[in-house]
mmCIF file of C-alpha atoms in Angstrom:
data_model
loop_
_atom_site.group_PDB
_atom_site.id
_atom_site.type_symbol
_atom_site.label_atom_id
_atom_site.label_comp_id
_atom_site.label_asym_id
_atom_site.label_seq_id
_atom_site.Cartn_x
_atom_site.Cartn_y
_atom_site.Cartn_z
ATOM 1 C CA UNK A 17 12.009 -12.833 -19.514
ATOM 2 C CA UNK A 18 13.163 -11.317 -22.684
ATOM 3 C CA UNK A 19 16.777 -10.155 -23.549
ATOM 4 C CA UNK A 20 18.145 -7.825 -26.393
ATOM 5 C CA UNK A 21 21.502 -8.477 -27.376
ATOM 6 C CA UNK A 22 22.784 -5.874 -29.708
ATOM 7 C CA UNK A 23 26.546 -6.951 -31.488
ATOM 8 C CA UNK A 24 27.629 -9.611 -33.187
ATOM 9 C CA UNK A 25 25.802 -12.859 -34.369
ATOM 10 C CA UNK A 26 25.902 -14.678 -31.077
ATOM 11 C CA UNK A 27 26.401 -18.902 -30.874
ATOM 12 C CA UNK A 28 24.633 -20.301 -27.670
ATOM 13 C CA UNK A 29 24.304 -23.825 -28.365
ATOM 14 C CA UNK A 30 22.992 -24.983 -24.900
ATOM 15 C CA UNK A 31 19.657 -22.781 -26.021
ATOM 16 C CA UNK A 32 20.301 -22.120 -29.479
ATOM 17 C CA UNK A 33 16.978 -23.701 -30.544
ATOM 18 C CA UNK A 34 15.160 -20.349 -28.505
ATOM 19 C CA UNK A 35 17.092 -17.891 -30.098
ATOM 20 C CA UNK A 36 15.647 -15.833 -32.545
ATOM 21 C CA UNK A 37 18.266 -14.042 -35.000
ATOM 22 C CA UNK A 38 17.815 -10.963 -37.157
ATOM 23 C CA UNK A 39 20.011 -10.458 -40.422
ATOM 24 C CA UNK A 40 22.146 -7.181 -41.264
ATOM 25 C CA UNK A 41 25.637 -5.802 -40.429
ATOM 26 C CA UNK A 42 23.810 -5.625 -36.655
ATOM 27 C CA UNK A 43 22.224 -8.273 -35.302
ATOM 28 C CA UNK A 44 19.718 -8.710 -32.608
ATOM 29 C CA UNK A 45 19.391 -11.770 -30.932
ATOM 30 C CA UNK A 46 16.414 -12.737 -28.270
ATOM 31 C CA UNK A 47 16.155 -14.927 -25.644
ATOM 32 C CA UNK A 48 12.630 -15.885 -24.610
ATOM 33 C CA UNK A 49 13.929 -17.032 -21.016
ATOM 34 C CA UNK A 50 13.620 -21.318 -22.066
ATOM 35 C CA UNK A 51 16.097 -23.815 -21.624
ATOM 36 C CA UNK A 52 16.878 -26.491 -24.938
ATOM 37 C CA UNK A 53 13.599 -28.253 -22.969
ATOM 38 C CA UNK A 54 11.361 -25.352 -23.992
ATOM 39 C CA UNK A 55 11.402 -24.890 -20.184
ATOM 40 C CA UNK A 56 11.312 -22.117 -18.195
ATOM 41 C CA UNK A 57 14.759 -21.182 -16.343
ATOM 42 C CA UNK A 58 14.400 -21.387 -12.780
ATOM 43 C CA UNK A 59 14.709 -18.006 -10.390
ATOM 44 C CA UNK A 60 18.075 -17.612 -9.876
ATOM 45 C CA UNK A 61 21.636 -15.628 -11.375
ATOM 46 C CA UNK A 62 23.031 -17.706 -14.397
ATOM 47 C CA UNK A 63 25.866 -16.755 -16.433
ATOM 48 C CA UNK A 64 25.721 -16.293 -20.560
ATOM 49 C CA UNK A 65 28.515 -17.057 -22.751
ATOM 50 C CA UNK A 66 28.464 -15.284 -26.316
ATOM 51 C CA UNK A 67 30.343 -16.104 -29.331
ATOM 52 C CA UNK A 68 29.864 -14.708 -32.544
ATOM 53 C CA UNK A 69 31.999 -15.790 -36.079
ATOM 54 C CA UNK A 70 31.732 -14.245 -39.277
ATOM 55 C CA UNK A 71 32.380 -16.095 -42.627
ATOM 56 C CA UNK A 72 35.471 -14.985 -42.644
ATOM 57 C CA UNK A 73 36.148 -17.392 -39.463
ATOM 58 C CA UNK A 74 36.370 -14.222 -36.897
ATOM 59 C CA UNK A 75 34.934 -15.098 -33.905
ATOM 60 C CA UNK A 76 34.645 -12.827 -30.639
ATOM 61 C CA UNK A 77 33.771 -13.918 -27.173
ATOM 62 C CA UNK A 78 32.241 -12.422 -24.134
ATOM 63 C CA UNK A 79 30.120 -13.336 -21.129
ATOM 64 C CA UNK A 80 27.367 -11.362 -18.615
ATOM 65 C CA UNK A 81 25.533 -12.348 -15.489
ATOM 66 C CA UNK A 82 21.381 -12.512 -15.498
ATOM 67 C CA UNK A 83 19.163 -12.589 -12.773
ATOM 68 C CA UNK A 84 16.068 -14.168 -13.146
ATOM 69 C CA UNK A 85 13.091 -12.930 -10.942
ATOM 70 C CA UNK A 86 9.607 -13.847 -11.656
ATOM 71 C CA UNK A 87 8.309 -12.916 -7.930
ATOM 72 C CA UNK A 88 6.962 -10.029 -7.616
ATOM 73 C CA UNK A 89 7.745 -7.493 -4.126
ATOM 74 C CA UNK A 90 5.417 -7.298 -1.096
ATOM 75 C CA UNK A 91 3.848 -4.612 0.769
ATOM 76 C CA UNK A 92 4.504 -5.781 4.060
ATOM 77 C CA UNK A 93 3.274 -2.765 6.182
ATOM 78 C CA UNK A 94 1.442 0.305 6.157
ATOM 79 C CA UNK A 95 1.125 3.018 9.048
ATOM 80 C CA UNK A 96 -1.526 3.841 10.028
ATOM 81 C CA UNK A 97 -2.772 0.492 9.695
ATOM 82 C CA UNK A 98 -6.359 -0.705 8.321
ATOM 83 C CA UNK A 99 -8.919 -0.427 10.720
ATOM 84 C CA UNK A 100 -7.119 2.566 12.604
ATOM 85 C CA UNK A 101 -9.670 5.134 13.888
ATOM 86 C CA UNK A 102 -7.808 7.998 16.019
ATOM 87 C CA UNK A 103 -7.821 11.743 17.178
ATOM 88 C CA UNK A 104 -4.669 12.037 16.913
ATOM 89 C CA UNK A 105 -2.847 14.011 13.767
ATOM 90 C CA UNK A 106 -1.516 12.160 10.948
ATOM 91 C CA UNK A 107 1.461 13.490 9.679
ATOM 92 C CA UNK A 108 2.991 10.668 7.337
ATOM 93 C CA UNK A 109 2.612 7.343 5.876
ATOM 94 C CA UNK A 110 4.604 5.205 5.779
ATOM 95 C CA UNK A 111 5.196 1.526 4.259
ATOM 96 C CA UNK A 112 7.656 -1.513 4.439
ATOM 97 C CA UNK A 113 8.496 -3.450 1.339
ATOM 98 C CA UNK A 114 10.174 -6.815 0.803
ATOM 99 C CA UNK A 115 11.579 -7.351 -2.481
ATOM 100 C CA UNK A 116 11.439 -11.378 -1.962
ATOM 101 C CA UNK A 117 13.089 -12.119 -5.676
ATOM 102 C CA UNK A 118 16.558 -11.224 -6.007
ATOM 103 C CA UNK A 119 15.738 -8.336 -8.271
ATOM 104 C CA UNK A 120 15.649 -4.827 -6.007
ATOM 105 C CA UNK A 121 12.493 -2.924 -5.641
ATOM 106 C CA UNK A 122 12.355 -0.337 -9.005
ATOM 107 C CA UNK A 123 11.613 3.169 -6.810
ATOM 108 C CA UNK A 124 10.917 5.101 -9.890
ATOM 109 C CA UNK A 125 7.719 6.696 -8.458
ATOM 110 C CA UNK A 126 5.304 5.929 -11.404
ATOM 111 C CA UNK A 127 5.618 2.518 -10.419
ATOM 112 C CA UNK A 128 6.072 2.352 -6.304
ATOM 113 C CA UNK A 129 4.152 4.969 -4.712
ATOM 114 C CA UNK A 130 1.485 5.901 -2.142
ATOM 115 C CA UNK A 131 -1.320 7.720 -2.668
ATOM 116 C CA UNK A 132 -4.017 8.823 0.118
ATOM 117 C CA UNK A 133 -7.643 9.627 -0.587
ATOM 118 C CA UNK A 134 -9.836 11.786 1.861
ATOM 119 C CA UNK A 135 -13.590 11.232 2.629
ATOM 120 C CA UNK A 136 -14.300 13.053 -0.707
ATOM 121 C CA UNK A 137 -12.454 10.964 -2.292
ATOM 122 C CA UNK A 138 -9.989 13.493 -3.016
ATOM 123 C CA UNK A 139 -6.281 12.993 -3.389
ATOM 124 C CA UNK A 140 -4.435 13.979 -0.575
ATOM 125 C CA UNK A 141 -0.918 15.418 -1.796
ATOM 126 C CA UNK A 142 2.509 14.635 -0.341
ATOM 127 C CA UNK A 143 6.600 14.245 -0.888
ATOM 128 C CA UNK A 144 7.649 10.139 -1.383
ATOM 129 C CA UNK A 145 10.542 9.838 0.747
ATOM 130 C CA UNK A 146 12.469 6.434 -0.211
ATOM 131 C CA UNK A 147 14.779 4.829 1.828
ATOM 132 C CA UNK A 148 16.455 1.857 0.019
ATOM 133 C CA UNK A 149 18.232 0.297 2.623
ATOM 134 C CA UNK A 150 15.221 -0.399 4.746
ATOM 135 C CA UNK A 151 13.490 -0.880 1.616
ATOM 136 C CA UNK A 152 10.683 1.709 3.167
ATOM 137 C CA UNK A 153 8.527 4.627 1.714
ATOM 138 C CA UNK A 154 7.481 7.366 3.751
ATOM 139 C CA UNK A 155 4.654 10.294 2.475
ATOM 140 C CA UNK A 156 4.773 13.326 4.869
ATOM 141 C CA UNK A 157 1.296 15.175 3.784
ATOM 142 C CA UNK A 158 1.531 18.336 2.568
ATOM 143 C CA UNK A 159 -1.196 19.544 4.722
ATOM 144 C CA UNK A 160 -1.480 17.445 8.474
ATOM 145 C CA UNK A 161 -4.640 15.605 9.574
ATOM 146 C CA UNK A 162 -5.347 18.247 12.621
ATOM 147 C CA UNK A 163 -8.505 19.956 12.298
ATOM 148 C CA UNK A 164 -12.704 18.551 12.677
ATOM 149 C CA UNK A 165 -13.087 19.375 9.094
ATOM 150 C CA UNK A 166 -10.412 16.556 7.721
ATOM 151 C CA UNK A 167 -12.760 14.510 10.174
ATOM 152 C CA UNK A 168 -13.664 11.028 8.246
ATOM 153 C CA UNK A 169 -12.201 7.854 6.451
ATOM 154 C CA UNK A 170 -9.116 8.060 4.293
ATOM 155 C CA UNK A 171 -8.033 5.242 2.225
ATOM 156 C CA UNK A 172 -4.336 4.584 1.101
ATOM 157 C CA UNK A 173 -3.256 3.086 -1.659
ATOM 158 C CA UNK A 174 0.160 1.516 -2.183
ATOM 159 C CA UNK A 175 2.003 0.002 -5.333
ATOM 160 C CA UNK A 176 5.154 -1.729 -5.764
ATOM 161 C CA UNK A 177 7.379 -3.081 -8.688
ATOM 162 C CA UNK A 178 10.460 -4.714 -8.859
ATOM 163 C CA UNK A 179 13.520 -3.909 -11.136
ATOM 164 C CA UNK A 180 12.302 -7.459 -13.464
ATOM 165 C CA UNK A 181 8.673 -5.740 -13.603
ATOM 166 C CA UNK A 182 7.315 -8.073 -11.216
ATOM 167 C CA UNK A 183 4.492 -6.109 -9.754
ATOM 168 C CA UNK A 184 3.018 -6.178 -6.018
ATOM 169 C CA UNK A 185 -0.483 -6.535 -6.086
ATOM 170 C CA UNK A 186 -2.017 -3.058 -4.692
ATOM 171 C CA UNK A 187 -2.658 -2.929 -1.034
ATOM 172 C CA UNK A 188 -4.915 -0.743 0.557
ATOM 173 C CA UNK A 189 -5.815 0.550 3.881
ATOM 174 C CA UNK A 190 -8.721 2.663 5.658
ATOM 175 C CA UNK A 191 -8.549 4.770 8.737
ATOM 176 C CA UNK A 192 -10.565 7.186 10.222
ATOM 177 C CA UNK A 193 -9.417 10.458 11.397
ATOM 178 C CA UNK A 194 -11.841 11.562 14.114
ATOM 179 C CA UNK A 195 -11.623 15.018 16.506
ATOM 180 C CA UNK A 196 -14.934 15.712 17.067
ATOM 181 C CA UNK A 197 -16.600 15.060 20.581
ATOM 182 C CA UNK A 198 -20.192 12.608 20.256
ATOM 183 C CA UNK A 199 -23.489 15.067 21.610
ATOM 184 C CA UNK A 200 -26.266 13.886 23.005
ATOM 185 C CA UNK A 201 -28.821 15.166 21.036
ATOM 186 C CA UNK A 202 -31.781 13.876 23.196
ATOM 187 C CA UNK A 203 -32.750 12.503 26.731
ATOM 188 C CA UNK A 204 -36.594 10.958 27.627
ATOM 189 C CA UNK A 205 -38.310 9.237 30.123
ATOM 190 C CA UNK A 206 -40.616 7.784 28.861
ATOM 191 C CA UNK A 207 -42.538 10.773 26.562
ATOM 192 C CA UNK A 208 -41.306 13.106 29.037
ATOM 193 C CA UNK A 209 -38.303 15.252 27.435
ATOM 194 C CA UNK A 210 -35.358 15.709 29.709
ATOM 195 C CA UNK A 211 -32.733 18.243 29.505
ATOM 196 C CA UNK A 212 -29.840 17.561 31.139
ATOM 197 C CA UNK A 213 -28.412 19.005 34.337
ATOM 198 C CA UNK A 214 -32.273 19.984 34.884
ATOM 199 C CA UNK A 215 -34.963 17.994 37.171
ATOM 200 C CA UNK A 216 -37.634 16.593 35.504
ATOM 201 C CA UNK A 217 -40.971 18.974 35.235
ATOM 202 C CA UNK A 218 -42.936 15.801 35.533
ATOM 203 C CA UNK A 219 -43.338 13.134 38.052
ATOM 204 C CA UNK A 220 -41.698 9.493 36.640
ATOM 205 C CA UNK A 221 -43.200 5.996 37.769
ATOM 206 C CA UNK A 222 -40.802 3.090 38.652
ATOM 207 C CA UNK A 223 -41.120 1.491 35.438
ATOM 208 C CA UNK A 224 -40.358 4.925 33.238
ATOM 209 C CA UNK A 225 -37.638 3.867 30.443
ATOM 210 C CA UNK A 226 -34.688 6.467 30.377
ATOM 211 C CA UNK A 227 -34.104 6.711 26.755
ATOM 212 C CA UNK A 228 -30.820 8.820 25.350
ATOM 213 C CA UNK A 229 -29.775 9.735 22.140
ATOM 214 C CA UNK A 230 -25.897 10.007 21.045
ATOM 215 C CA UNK A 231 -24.845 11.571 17.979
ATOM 216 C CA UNK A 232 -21.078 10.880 15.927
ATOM 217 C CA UNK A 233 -20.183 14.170 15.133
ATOM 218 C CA UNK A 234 -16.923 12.760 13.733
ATOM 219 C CA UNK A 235 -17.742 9.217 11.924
ATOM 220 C CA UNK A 236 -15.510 7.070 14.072
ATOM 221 C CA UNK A 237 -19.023 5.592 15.198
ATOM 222 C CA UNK A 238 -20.239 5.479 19.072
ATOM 223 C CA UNK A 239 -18.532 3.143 21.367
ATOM 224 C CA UNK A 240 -21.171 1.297 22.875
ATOM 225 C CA UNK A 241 -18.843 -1.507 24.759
ATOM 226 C CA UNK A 242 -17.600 0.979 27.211
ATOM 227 C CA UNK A 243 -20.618 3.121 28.174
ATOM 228 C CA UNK A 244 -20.621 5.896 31.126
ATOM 229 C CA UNK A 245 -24.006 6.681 32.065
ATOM 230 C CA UNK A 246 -24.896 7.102 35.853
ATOM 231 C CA UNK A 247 -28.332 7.792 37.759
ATOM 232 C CA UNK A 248 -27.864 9.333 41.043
ATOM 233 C CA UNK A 249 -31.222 9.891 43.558
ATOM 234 C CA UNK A 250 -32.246 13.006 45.580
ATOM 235 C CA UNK A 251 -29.208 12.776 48.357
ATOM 236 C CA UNK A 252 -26.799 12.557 45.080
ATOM 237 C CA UNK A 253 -26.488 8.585 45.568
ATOM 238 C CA UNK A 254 -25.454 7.011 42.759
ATOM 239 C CA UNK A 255 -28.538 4.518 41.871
#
């Protein structure tokens, strides 16, 4: 941590050795953030005691709080979460922060943000709403996920600094936006093509193979743990 002190030639003995002066009727005086050790303050708020005498044997006095914060924020949450596939529209993100430091999260927007990329790859535009008591961002989109042609994976991307410029390391998060019904593109059994709804033209044996083909139309992927496929015989018995 560095601080600028702009005023009068200041006298901290208890780190004077880390102070580094500058001459002239104003005088700049920087703290590099050590103790007389050469060691690094801990995190926490310490008081600093200035005192500054000319040659004339003037001296003024004053004293300010720091806060010392070397740890940077964290991105706790983010809605929808990674891994979320639905059908449902997306309206806003939104994200939970945790400053963890003492210093408060720094909202000015080039710094904490969200940002949301389509399956193009495309930016994906939207209004940052902050909320600093719940320390929680919120990015209504500008146009709603609603329609089979925003179908596909969106990424977000979230970044987070601190008022000490401790930053969050960038989080991100995939989900897949997905309207669009599977078709089955193709039935056999065995080389015989099947249409379905439709009896067979051609007689099957016992051991004929029912083969069927499924198509994503959406690219959520087929779910394959919960299939529905039923064969029913002549009196409509399921087989």
């Amino acid at each position: 941590m560095t601080i600028n002190i702009l005023g009068v030639l200041t006298q901290l003995k208890s780190i004077q050795d880390q102070l580094q002066l500058t001459g002239g009727k104003l005088h700049q005086v920087t703290w590099d953030g050590k103790d007389s050790l050469c060691t690094m303050v801990k995190d926490s708020n310490y008081e600093c005691k200035l005192k500054g005498t000319d040659r004339g044997g003037n001296f003024a006095e004053n004293s300010f709080s720091i806060q010392v914060d070397t740890e940077p924020p964290v991105i706790k949450t983010i809605i929808p979460a990674d891994g979320t596939i639905t059908n449902s529209p997306i309206s806003t993100i939104t994200v939970d922060l945790d400053d963890k430091g003492g210093a408060e999260i720094d909202y000015d927007e080039t710094l904490t943000n969200i940002q949301l990329f389509d399956p193009q790859r495309q930016e994906v535009f939207g209004d940052l709403s902050i909320d600093k008591v719940q320390k929680r961002l919120t990015f209504p989109l500008s146009k709603k996920l609603e329609t089979t042609a925003q179908n596909g994976p969106y990424t977000i991307v979230v970044h987070a600094e601190d008022e000490a410029g401790n930053s969050a390391k960038e989080k991100r998060a995939t989900f897949i936006f997905d309207t669009q019904k599977p078709t089955i593109s193709s039935v056999k059994a065995g080389e015989v093509e099947l249409k379905v709804g439709e009896l067979p033209s051609t007689a099957l044996g016992k051991s004929a193979t029912i083969n069927i083909q499924v198509k994503d139309e959406g690219g959520s992927g087929i779910d394959f743990l919960t299939p529905n496929i039923t064969l029913k015989g002549p009196s409509n018995q399921i087989i």
